[in-house]
Coordinates of C-alpha atoms in Angstrom, one line a residue:
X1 CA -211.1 -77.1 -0.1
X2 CA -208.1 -75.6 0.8
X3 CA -208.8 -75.4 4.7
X4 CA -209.4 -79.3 4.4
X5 CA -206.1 -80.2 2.6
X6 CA -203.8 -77.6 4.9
X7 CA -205.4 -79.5 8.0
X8 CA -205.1 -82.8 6.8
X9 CA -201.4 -81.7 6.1
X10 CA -200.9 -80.9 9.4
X11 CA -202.6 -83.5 10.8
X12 CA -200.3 -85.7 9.1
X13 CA -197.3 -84.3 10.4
X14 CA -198.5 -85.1 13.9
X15 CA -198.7 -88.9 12.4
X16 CA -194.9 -89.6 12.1
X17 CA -192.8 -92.9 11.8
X18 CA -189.7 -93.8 13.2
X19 CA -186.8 -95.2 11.2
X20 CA -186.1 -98.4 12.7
X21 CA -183.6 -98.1 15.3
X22 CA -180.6 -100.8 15.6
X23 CA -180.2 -102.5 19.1
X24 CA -176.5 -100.4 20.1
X25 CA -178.5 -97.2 20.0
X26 CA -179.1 -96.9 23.3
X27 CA -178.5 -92.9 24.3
X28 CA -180.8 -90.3 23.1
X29 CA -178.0 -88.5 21.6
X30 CA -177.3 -91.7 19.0
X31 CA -181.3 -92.1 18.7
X32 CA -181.4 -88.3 17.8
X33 CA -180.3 -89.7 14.1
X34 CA -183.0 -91.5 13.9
X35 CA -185.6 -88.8 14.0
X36 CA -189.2 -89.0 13.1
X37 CA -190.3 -89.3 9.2
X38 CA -193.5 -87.2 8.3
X39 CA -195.5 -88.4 6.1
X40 CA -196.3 -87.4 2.3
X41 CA -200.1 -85.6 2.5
X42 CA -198.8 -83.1 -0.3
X43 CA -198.4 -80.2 1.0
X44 CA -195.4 -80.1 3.8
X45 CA -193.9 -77.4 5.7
X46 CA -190.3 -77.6 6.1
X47 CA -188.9 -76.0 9.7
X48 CA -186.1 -73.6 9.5
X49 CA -182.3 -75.3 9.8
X50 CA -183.5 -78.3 8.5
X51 CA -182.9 -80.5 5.6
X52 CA -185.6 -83.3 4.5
X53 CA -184.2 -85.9 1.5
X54 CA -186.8 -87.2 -0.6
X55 CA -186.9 -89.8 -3.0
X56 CA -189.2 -90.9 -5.7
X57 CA -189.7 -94.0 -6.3
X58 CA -186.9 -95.3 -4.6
X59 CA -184.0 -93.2 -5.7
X60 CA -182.8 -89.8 -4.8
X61 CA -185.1 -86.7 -6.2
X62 CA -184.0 -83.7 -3.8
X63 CA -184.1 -82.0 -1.1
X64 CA -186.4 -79.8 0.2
X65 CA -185.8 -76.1 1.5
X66 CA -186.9 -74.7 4.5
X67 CA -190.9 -73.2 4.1
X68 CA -193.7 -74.6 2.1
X69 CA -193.4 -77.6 -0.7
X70 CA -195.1 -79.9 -2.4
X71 CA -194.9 -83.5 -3.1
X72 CA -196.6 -86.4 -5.2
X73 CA -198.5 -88.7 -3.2
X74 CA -197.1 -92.2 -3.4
X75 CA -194.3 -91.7 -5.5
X76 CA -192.7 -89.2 -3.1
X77 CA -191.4 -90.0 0.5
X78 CA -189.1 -88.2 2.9
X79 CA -186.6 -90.6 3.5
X80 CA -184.5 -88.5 5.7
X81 CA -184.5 -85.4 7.9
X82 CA -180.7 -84.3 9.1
X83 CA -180.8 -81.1 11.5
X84 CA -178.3 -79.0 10.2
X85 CA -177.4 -76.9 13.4
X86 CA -174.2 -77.7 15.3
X87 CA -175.1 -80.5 17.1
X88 CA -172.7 -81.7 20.6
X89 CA -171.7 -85.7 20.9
X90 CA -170.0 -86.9 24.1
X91 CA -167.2 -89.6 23.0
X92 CA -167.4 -92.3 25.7
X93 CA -164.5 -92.9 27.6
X94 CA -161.7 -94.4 26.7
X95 CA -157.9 -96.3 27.7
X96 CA -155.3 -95.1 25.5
X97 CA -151.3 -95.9 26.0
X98 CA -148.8 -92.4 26.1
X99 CA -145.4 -92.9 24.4
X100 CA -143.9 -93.0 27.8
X101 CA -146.1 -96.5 28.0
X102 CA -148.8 -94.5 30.8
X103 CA -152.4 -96.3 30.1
X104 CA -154.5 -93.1 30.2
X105 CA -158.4 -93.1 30.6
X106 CA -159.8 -90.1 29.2
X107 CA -163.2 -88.5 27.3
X108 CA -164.3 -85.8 25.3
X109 CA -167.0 -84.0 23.7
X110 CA -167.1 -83.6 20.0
X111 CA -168.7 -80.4 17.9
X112 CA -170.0 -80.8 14.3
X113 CA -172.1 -80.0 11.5
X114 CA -173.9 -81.3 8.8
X115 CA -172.7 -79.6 5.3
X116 CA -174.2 -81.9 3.0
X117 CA -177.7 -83.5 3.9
X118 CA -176.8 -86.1 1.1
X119 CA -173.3 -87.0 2.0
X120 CA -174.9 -87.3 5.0
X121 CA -177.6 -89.5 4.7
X122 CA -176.2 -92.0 1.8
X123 CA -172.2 -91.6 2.2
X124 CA -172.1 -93.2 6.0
X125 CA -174.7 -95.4 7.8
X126 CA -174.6 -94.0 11.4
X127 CA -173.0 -90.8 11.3
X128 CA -172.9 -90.6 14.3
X129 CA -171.5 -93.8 15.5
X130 CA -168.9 -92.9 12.5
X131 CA -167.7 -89.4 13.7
X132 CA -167.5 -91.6 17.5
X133 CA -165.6 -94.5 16.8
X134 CA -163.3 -92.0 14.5
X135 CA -162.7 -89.7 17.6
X136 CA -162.0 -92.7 19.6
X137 CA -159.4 -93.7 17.0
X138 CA -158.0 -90.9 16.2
X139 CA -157.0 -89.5 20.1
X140 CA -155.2 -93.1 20.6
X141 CA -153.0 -92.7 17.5
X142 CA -152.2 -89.0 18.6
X143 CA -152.2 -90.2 22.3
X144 CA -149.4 -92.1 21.1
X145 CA -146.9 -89.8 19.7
X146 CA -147.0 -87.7 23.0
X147 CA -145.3 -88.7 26.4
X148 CA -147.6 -88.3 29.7
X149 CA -146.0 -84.8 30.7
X150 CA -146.8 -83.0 27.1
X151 CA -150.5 -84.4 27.0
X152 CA -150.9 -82.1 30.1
X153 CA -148.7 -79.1 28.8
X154 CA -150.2 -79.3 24.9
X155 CA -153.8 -79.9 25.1
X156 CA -154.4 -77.4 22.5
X157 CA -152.3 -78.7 20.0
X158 CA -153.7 -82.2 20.8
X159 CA -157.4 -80.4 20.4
X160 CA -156.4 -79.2 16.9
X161 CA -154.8 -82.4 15.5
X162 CA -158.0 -84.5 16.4
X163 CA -160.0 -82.2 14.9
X164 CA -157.9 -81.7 11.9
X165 CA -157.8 -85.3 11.2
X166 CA -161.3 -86.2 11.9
X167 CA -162.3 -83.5 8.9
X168 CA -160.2 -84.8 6.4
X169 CA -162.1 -88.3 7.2
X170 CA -165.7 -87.2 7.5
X171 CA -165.4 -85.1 5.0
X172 CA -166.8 -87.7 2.7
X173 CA -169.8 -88.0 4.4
X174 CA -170.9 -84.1 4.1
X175 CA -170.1 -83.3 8.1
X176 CA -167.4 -80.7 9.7
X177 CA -166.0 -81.2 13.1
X178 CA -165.8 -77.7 14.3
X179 CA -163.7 -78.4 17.4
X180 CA -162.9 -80.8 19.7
X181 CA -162.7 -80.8 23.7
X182 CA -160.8 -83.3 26.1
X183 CA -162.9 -83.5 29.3
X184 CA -161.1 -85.5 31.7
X185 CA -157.9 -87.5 32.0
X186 CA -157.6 -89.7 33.9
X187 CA -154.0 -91.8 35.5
X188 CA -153.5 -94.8 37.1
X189 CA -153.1 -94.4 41.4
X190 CA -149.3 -95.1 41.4
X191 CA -148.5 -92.7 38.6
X192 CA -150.7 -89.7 39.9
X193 CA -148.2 -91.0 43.6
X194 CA -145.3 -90.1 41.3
X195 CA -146.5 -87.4 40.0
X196 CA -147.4 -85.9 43.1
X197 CA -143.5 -86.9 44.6
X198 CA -142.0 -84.7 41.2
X199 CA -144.4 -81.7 41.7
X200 CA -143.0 -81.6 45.8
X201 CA -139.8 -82.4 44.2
X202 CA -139.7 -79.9 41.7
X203 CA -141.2 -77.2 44.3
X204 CA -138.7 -78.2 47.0
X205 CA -135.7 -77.7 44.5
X206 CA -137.3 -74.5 43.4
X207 CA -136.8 -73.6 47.0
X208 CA -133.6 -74.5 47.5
X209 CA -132.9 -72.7 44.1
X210 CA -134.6 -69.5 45.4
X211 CA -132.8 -68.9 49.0
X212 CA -129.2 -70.0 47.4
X213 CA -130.0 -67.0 44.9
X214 CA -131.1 -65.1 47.8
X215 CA -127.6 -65.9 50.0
X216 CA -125.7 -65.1 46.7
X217 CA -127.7 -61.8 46.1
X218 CA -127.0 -61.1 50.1
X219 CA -123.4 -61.8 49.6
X220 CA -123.0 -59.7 46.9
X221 CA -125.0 -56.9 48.2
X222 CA -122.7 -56.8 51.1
X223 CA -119.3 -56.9 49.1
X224 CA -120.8 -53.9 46.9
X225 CA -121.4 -52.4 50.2
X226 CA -118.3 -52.7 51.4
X227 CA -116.5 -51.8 48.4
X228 CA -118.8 -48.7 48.7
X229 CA -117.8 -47.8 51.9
X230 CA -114.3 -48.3 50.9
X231 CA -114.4 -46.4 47.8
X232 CA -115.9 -43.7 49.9
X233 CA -113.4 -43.7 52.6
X234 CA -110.6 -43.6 50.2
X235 CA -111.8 -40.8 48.9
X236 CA -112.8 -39.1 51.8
X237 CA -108.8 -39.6 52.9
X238 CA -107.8 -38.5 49.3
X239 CA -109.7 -35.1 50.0
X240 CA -108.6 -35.2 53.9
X241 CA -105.1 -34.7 52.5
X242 CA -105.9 -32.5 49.6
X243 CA -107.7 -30.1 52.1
X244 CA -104.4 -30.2 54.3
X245 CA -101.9 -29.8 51.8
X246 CA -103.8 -27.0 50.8
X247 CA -103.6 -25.5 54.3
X248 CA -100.2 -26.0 54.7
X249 CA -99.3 -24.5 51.5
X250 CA -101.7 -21.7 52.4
X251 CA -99.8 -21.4 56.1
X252 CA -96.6 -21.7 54.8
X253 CA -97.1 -19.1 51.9
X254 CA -98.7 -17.0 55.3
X255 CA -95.0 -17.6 57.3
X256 CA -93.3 -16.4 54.2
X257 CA -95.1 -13.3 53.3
X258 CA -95.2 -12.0 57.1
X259 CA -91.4 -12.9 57.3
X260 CA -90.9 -11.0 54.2
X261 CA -93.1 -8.1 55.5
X262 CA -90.7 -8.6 59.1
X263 CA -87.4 -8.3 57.1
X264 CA -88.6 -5.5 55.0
X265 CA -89.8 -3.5 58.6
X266 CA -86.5 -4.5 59.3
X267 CA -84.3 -3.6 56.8
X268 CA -86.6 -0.2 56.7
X269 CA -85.5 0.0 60.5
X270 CA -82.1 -0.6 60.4
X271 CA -81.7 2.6 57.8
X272 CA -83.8 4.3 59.9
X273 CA -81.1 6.3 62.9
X274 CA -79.9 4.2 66.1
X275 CA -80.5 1.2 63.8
X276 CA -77.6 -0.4 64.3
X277 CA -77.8 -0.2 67.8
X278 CA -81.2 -1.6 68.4
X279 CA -79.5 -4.5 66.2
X280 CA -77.1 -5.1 68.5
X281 CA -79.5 -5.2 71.4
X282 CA -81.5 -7.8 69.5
X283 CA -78.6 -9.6 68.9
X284 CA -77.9 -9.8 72.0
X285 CA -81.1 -10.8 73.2
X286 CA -81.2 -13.4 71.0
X287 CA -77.7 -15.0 72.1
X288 CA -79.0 -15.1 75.6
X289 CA -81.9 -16.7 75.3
X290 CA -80.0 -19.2 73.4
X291 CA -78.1 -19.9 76.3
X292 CA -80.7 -20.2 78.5
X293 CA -82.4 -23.1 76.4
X294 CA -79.0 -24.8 74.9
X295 CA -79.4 -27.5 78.2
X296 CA -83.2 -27.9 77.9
X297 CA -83.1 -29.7 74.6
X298 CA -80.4 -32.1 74.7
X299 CA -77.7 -33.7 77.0
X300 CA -74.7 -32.6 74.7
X301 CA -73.7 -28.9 74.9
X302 CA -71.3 -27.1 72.3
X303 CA -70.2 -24.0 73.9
X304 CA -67.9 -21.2 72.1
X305 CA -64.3 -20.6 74.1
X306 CA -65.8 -17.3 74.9
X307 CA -68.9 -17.6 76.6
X308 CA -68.5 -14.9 79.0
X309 CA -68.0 -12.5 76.1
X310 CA -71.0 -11.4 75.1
X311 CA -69.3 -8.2 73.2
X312 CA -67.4 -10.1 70.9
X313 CA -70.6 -12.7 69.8
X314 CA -72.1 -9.3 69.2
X315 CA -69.6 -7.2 67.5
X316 CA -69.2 -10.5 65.0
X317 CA -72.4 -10.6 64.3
X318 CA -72.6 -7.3 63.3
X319 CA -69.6 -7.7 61.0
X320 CA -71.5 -10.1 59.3
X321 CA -74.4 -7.7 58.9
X322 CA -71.9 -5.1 57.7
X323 CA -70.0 -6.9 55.0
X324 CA -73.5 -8.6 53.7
X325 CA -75.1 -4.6 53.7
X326 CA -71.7 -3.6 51.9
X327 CA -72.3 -6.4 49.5
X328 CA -75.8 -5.3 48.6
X329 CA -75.2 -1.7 48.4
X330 CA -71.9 -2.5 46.2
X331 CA -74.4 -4.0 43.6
X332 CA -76.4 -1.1 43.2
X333 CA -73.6 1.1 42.6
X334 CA -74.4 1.3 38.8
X335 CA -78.0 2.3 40.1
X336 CA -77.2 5.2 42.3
X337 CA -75.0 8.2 41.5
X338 CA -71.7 9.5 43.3
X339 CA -73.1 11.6 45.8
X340 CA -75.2 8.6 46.8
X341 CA -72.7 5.9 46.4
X342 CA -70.4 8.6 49.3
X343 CA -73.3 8.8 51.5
X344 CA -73.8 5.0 51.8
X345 CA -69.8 4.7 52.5
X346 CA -69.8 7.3 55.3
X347 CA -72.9 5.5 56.8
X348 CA -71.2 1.9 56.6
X349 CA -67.8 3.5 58.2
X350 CA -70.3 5.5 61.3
X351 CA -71.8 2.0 61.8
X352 CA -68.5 0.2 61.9
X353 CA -66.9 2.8 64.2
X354 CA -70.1 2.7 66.9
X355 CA -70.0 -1.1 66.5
X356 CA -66.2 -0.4 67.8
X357 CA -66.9 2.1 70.3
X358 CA -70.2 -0.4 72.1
X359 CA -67.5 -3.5 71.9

């Protein structure tokens, strides 16, 4: 008995009616809404993510869950079945005006879900056509706050607004709009010409843009460069003289310590015996190679009265030596004792009296 009543149920599910469809539901997304009734043979097996709204006699009684159930023949009947997976709807295409006054044609594709199979079937007669026609509405008005430029540049945020504002509409009628997608946009000829004139535009003064920055980098590249070079050479010539003051300092303390070793082999000579008289040979030496180089140097001579007299240049010369010796050993009289201080006499008075005796 319960073989029979199982195939008769399932025979009866094969044996379904369609709602009656109105004439503007032509695609087979809209006539998806109007899906097919099964009939009340008792028993009836509910497929998984579906909802099936029954009423007896008439009126609302509930709703049946997923898996096996029973009805009352003749009282009950499935008035509606909503699917409640996320179902896709393509809005139709449609002219909207920017705030910039651009007519825009453009589409999208709408994703939802049923919540409530009873909001669903008795708050909204078409849902549908009802979630469409508020898409359509809703991107004009939000069309209309943007300019043609920022429809391009904020599709997102244009996304989130129409599907922020189709939920708190259609949430009357038990569905969700989980997101929304703008397809295509489409602009009239002469403002996709001028849009095509500002990108070349905008891309030539880009260029321009770039190689003045590139001159200007050039330009300053090559006045640090210089001022490099110039910092360098400055300081190369800063340590060019350094270097040769250094070397002249060094030469010259060179010239003064072998001219005080040369006066102190000097002075060590001239104590030494003959002294004076290899003195006065220098001297006189000296005074003629003077005169042999007075006329090379310039055109004006000085001469002494007594050129001739070789002697005399000599012997006053060596008086000079003498009083500057007698001078110097005078002031280390206090330093030396008598017998010292008699010896250095005698020796000044020998000198002065061969200094005679060679005159």
């Amino acid at each position: 008995m319960l073989r029979t009543v199982v195939c008769r149920a399932g025979s009866g599910l094969l044996k379904h009616s369609r709602q009656t469809v109105p004439a503007f539901w032509g695609t087979r997304a809209q006539q998806r809404w109007a899906s097919s009734l099964p009939m009340n043979t008792v028993i009836l097996f509910v497929p998984q993510q579906e909802a099936w709204v029954v009423e007896r006699m008439g009126r609302f009684h509930r709703i049946l869950e997923p898996g096996l159930n029973f009805l009352i023949p003749i009282l009950d009947r499935v008035k509606y079945v909503q699917s409640l997976k996320e179902i896709v709807i393509d809005v139709p295409e449609q002219s909207a005006v920017s705030l910039d006054n651009v007519t825009l044609q453009i589409d999208g594709v709408l994703y939802l879900r049923i919540l409530d199979p009873f909001k669903a079937s008795y708050g909204v007669e078409d849902p549908e056509y009802a979630v469409t026609q508020l898409a359509q509405t809703t991107m004009r008005s939000e069309l209309g706050k943007l300019t043609l430029d920022k429809v391009f540049r904020e599709r997102e945020s244009l996304n989130a607004n129409m599907v922020h504002s189709i939920n708190q509409a259609s949430d009357e009628w038990g569905i969700r709009c989980l997101r929304y997608e703008i397809k295509d946009i489409h602009v009239p000829p002469r403002v996709k010409e001028s849009m095509q004139m500002q990108v070349e535009a905008e891309r030539r003064k880009r260029a321009t843009v770039l190689e003045s920055e590139g001159t200007r980098e050039a330009a300053i590249n090559v006045a640090e460069g210089r001022k490099q070079a110039q910092i360098l050479a400055s300081e190369g010539e800063r340590a060019e003289q350094i270097n040769k003051a250094a070397g002249e300092a060094n030469a010259v303390l060179a010239k003064a310590e072998a001219k005080a070793k040369a006066i102190k082999l000097l002075s060590e000579a001239l104590t030494q015996q003959n002294g004076n008289a290899a003195a006065s040979l220098t001297v006189a030496e000296q005074y003629v190679s003077a005169f042999s180089n007075l006329a090379k140097e310039s055109n004006t001579i000085l001469l002494p009265s007594n050129t001739g007299d070789i002697s005399s240049m000599v012997s006053q010369a060596m008086t000079i030596y003498g009083s500057l010796a007698k001078t110097q050993g005078l002031s280390t009289v206090e330093k030396t004792t008598p017998e010292t201080t008699e010896m250095l006499l005698d020796r000044n008075d020998a000198s002065e009296n061969e200094t005679r005796h060679n005159v």
